[in-house]
Short mmCIF file of C-alpha atoms and ligand atoms in Angstrom, two decimals:
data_model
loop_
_atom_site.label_atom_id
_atom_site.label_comp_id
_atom_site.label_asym_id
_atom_site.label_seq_id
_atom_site.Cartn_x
_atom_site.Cartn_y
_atom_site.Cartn_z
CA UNK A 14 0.00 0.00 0.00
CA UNK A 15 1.08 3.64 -0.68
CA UNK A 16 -1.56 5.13 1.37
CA UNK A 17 -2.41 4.79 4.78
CA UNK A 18 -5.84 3.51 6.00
CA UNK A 19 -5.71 7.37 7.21
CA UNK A 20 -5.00 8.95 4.16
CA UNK A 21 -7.73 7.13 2.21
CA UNK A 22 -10.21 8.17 4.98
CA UNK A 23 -8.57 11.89 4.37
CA UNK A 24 -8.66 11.93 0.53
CA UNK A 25 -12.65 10.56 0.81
CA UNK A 26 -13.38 12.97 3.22
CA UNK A 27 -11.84 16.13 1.88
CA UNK A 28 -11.54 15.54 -1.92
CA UNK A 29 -8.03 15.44 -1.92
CA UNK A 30 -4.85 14.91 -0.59
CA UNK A 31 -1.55 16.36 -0.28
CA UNK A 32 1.55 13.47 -0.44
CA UNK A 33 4.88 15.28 0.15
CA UNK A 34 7.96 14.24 -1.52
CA UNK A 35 6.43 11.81 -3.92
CA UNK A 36 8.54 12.66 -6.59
CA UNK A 37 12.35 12.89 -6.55
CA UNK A 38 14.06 16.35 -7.22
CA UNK A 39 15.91 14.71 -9.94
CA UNK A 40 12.38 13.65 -11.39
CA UNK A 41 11.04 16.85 -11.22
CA UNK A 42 14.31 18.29 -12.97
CA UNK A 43 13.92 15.30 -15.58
CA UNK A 44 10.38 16.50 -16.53
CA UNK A 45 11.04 20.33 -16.80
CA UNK A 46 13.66 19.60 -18.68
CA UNK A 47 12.15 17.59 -21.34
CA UNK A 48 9.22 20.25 -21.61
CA UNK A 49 11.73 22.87 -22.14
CA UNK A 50 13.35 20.65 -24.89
CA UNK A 51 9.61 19.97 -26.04
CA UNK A 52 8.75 23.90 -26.58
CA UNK A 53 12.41 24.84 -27.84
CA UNK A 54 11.77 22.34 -31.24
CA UNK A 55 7.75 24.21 -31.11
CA UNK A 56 7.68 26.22 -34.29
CA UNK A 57 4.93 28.93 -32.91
CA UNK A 58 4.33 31.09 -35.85
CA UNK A 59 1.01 28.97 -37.15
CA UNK A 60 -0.47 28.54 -33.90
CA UNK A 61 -3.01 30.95 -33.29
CA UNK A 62 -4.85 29.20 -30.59
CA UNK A 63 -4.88 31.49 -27.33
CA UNK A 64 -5.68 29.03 -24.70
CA UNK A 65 -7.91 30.59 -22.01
CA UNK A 66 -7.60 30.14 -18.61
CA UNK A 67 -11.38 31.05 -17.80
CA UNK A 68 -12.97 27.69 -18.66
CA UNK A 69 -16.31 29.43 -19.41
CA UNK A 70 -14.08 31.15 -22.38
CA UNK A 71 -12.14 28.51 -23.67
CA UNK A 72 -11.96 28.43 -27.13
CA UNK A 73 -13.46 25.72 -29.04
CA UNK A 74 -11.16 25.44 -32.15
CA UNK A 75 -9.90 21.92 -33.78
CA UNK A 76 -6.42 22.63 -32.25
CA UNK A 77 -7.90 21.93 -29.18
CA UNK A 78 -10.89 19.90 -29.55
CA UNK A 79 -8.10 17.51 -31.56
CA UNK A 80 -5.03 17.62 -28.35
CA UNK A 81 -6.32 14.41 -26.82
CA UNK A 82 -4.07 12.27 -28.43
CA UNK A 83 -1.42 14.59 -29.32
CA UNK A 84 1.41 16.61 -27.83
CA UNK A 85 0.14 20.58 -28.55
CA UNK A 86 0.83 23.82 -27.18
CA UNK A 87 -1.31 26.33 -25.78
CA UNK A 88 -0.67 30.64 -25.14
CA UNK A 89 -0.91 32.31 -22.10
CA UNK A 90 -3.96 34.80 -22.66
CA UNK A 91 -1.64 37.83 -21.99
CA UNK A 92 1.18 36.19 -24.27
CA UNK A 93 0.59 38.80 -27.08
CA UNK A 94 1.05 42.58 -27.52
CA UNK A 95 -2.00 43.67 -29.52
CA UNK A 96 -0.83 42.82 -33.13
CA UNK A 97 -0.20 39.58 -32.06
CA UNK A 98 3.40 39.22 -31.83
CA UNK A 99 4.79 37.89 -28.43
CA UNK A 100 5.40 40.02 -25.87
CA UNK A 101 8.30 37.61 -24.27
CA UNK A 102 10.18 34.40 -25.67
CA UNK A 103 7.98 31.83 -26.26
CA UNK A 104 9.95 29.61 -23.64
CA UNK A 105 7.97 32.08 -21.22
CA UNK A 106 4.79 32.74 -22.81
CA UNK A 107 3.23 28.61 -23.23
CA UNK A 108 0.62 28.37 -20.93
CA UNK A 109 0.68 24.38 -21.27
CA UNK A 110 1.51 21.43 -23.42
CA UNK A 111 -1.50 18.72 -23.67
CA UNK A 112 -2.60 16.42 -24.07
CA UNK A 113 -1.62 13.07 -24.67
CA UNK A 114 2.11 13.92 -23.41
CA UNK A 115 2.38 10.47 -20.89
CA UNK A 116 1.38 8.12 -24.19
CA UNK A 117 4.16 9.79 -26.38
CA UNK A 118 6.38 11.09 -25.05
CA UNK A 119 9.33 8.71 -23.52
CA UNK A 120 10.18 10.71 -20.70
CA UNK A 121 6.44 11.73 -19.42
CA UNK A 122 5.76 7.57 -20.03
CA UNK A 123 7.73 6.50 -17.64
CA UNK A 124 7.25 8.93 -15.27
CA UNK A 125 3.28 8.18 -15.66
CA UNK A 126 3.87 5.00 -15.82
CA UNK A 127 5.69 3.91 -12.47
CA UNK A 128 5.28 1.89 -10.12
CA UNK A 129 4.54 3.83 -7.52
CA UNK A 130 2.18 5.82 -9.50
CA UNK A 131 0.65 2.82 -10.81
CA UNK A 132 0.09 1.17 -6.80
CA UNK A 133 -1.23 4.69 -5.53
CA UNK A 134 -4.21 4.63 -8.35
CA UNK A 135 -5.00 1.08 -6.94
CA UNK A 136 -4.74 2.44 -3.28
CA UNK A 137 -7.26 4.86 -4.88
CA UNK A 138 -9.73 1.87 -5.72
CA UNK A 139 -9.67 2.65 -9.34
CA UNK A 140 -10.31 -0.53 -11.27
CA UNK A 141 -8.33 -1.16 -14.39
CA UNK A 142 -7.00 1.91 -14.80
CA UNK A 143 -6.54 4.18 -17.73
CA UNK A 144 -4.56 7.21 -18.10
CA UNK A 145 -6.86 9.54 -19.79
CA UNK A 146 -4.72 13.03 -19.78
CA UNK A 147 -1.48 14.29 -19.32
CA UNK A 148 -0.94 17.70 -19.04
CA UNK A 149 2.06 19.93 -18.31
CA UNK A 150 1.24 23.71 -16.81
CA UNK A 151 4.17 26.29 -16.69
CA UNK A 152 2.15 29.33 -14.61
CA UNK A 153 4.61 31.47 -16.23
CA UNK A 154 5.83 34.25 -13.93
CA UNK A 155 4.09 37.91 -14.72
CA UNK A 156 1.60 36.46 -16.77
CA UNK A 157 0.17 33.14 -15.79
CA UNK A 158 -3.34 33.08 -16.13
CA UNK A 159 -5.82 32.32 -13.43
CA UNK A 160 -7.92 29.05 -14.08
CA UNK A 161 -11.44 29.79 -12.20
CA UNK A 162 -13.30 27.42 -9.94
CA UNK A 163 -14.17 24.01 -11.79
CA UNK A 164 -14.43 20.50 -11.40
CA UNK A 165 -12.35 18.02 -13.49
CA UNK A 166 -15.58 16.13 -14.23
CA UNK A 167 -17.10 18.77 -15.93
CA UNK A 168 -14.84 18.72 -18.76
CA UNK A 169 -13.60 14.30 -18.52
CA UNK A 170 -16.83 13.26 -17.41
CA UNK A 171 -17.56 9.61 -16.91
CA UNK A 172 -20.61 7.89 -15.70
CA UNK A 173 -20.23 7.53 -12.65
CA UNK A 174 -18.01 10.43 -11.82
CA UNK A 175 -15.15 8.76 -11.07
CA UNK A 176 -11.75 10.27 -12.02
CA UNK A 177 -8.34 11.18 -10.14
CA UNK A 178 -6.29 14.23 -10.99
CA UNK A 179 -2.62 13.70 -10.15
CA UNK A 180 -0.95 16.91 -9.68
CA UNK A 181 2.41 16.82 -9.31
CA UNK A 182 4.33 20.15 -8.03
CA UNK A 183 7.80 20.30 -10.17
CA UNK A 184 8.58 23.19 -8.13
CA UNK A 185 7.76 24.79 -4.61
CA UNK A 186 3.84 26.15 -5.60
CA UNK A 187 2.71 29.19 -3.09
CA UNK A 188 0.05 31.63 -2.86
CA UNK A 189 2.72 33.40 -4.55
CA UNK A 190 3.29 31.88 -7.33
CA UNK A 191 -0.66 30.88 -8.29
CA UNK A 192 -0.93 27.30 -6.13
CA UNK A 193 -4.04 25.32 -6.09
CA UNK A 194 -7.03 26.10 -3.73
CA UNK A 195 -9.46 23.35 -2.87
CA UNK A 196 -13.25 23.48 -1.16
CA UNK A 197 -12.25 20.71 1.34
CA UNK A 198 -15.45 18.45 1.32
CA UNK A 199 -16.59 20.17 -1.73
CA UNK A 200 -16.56 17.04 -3.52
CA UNK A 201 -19.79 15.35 -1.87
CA UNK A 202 -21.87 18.54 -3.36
CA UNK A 203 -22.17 16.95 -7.31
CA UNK A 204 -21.28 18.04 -10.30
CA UNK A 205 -21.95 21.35 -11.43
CA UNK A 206 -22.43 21.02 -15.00
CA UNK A 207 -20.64 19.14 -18.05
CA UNK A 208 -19.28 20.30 -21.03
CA UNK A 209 -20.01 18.48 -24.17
CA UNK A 210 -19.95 18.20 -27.61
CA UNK A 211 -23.08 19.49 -29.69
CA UNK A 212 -24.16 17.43 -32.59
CA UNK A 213 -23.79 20.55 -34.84
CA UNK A 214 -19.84 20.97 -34.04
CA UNK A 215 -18.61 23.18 -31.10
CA UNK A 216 -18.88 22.95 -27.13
CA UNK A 217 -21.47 23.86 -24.57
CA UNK A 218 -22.24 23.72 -20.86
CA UNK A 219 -25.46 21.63 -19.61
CA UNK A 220 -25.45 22.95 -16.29
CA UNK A 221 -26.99 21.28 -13.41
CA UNK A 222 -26.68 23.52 -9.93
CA UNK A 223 -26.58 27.20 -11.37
CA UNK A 224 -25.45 28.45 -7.84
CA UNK A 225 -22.12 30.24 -7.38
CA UNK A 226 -19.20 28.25 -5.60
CA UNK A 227 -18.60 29.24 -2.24
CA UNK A 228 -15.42 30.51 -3.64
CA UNK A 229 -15.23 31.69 0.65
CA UNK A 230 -14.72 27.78 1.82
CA UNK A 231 -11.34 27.74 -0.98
CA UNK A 232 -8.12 27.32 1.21
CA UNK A 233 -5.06 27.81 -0.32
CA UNK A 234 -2.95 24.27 -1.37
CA UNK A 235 0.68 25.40 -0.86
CA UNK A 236 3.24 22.37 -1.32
CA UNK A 237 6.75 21.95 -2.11
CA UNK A 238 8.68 20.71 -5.18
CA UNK A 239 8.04 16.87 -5.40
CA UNK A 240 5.15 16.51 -3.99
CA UNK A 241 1.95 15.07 -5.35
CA UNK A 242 -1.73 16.21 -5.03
CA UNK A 243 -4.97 13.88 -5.67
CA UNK A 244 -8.18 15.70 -6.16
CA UNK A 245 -11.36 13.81 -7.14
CA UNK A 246 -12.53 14.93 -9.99
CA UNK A 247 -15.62 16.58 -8.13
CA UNK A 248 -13.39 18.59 -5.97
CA UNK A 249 -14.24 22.20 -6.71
CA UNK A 250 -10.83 23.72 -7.18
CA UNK A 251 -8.79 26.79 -8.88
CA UNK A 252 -5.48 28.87 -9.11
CA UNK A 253 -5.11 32.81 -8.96
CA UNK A 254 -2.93 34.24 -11.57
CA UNK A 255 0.60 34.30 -10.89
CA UNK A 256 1.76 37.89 -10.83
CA UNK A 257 5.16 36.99 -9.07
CA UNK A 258 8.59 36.54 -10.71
CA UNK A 259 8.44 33.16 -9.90
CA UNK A 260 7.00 30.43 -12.20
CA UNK A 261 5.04 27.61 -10.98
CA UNK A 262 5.15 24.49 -13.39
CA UNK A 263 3.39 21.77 -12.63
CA UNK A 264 2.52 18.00 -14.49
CA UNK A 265 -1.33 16.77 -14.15
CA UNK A 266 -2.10 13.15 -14.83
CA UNK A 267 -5.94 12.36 -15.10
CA UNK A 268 -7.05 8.57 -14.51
CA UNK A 269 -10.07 7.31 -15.29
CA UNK A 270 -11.66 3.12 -14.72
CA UNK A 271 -12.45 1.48 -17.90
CA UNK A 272 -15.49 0.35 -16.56
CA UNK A 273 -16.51 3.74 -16.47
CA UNK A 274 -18.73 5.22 -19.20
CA UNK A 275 -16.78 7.87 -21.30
CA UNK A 276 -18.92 9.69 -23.35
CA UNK A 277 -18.26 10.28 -27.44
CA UNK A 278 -19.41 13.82 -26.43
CA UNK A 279 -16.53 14.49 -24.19
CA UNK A 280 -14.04 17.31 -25.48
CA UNK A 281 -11.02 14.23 -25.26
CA UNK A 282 -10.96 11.84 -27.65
CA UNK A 283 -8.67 9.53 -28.73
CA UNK A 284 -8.17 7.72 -32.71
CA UNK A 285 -8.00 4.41 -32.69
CA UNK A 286 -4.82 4.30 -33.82
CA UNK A 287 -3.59 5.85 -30.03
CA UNK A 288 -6.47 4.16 -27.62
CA UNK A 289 -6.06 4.90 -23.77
CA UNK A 290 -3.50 2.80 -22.20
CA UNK A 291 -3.40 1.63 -18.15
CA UNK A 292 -0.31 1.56 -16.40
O1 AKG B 303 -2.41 23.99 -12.29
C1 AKG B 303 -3.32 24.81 -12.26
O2 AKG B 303 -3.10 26.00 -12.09
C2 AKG B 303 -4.75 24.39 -12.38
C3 AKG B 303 -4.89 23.04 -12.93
C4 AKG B 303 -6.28 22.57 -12.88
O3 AKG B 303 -7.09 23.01 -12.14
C5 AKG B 303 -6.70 21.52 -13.77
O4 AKG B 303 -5.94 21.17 -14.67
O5 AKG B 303 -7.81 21.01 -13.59
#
């Protein structure tokens, strides 16, 4: 076991849990390093995807909608001075790389794929396992966006709701710097609403509890370089925008149970030439 009877009890209680020192320094090291490597060989000059950190404003273009089973790159909102050129190196201005990064790319494989990953999902009591989403977030200093109050189920929703989120801090995350904040408990309230796929082409919300989060009960998830935090994927959570000189990068796994439904109209889909893969 990788968690303790009291951890479990924790993680089910709260919606997640904080694990400190999960991953080695050197691991963290290995994984910024390969994302720089990833974004210096980025050509960004045909990209004109601006990703946006306020969910409700995401856009809905094919670069996205078609990430799930590739290795992409997405803009910080403030990236660009108005006529679109960027307003710093794009080493500084990539908001995140998604989203199939732990299927192909060697380095973010095996550090997906280990086994002590691999025995904390079964501590977790997800049955046969797949690993839905990988996800690499840089908070860049200055101008890293703020991503608003959400649940991870709204946008990888399964029937039932049943999906992890692993976060893994690659460097110290503060209040700072734009960390996580969590609604301890929050999970237990159900989902808010779902964003799907219309038959026409494009995304919507079907929303099912119009009231506002009780963005009051959010406490602030400061952790340190290496470790790991789980939030269920019902766990109302968020970041501030990191206005500090510090950046904040960050690697989020999402695991799903194949005996889980995963709806067609999900935004993530995969070709059947890359299906999802366990551990
Ligand atoms: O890392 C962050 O700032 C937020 C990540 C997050 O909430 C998510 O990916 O669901």
């Amino acid at each position: 076991m990788t968690l303790t009877a009291k951890q479990r009890d924790e993680y089910d209680r709260d919606g997640f849990l904080v694990l400190n020192d999960f991953a080695p320094a050197a691991s963290c090291d290995a994984l910024r390093a390969r994302a720089g490597e990833l974004v210096h060989d980025f050509e960004p000059s045909d990209i004109v995807s601006i990703f946006s950190t306020r969910e409700q404003n995401r856009r809905s273009d094919d670069y996205f909608l078609n990430s799930g089973d590739k290795i992409r790159f997405f803009f910080e909102e403030d990236a660009f001075h108005p006529d679109g050129t960027l307003k710093q190196s794009k080493e500084q201005s990539i908001n995140k790389i998604g989203h199939a990064l732990h299927d192909l790319d060697p380095v973010f494989n095996e550090f997906s794929r280990r086994p002590s990953v691999e025995r904390l999902v079964a501590d977790l009591g997800i049955n046969r396992p797949l690993l839905l989403q990988g996800m690499y977030i840089f908070k860049q200093p200055r101008i890293g966006g703020e991503v608003t109050c959400h649940q991870d189920s709204t946008f990888l929703y399964t029937e039932p709701p049943a999906i992890a989120g692993l976060w893994f801090a690659l460097e110290d995350a503060t209040v700072e710097n734009g960390c996580l904040w969590a609604i301890p408990g929050g999970h237990t309230a159900g989902l808010k609403s779902r964003w799907l796929r219309n038959a026409e082409g494009g995304m919507r919300f079907e929303v099912f509890d119009s009231t506002p989060w009780p963005e009051e009960k959010l406490g602030p998830l400061e952790v340190s370089k290496g470790s790991l935090i789980i939030l269920n994927g019902l766990l109302p959570h968020k970041s501030l925008a990191n206005r500090s000189s510090k950046s904040r990068h960050a690697y989020t796994l999402h695991v799903i149970g194949a005996d889980c439904r995963y709806p067609e109209t999900n935004w993530l889909q995969r070709s059947p030439e890359l299906p999802l893969r366990g551990f």
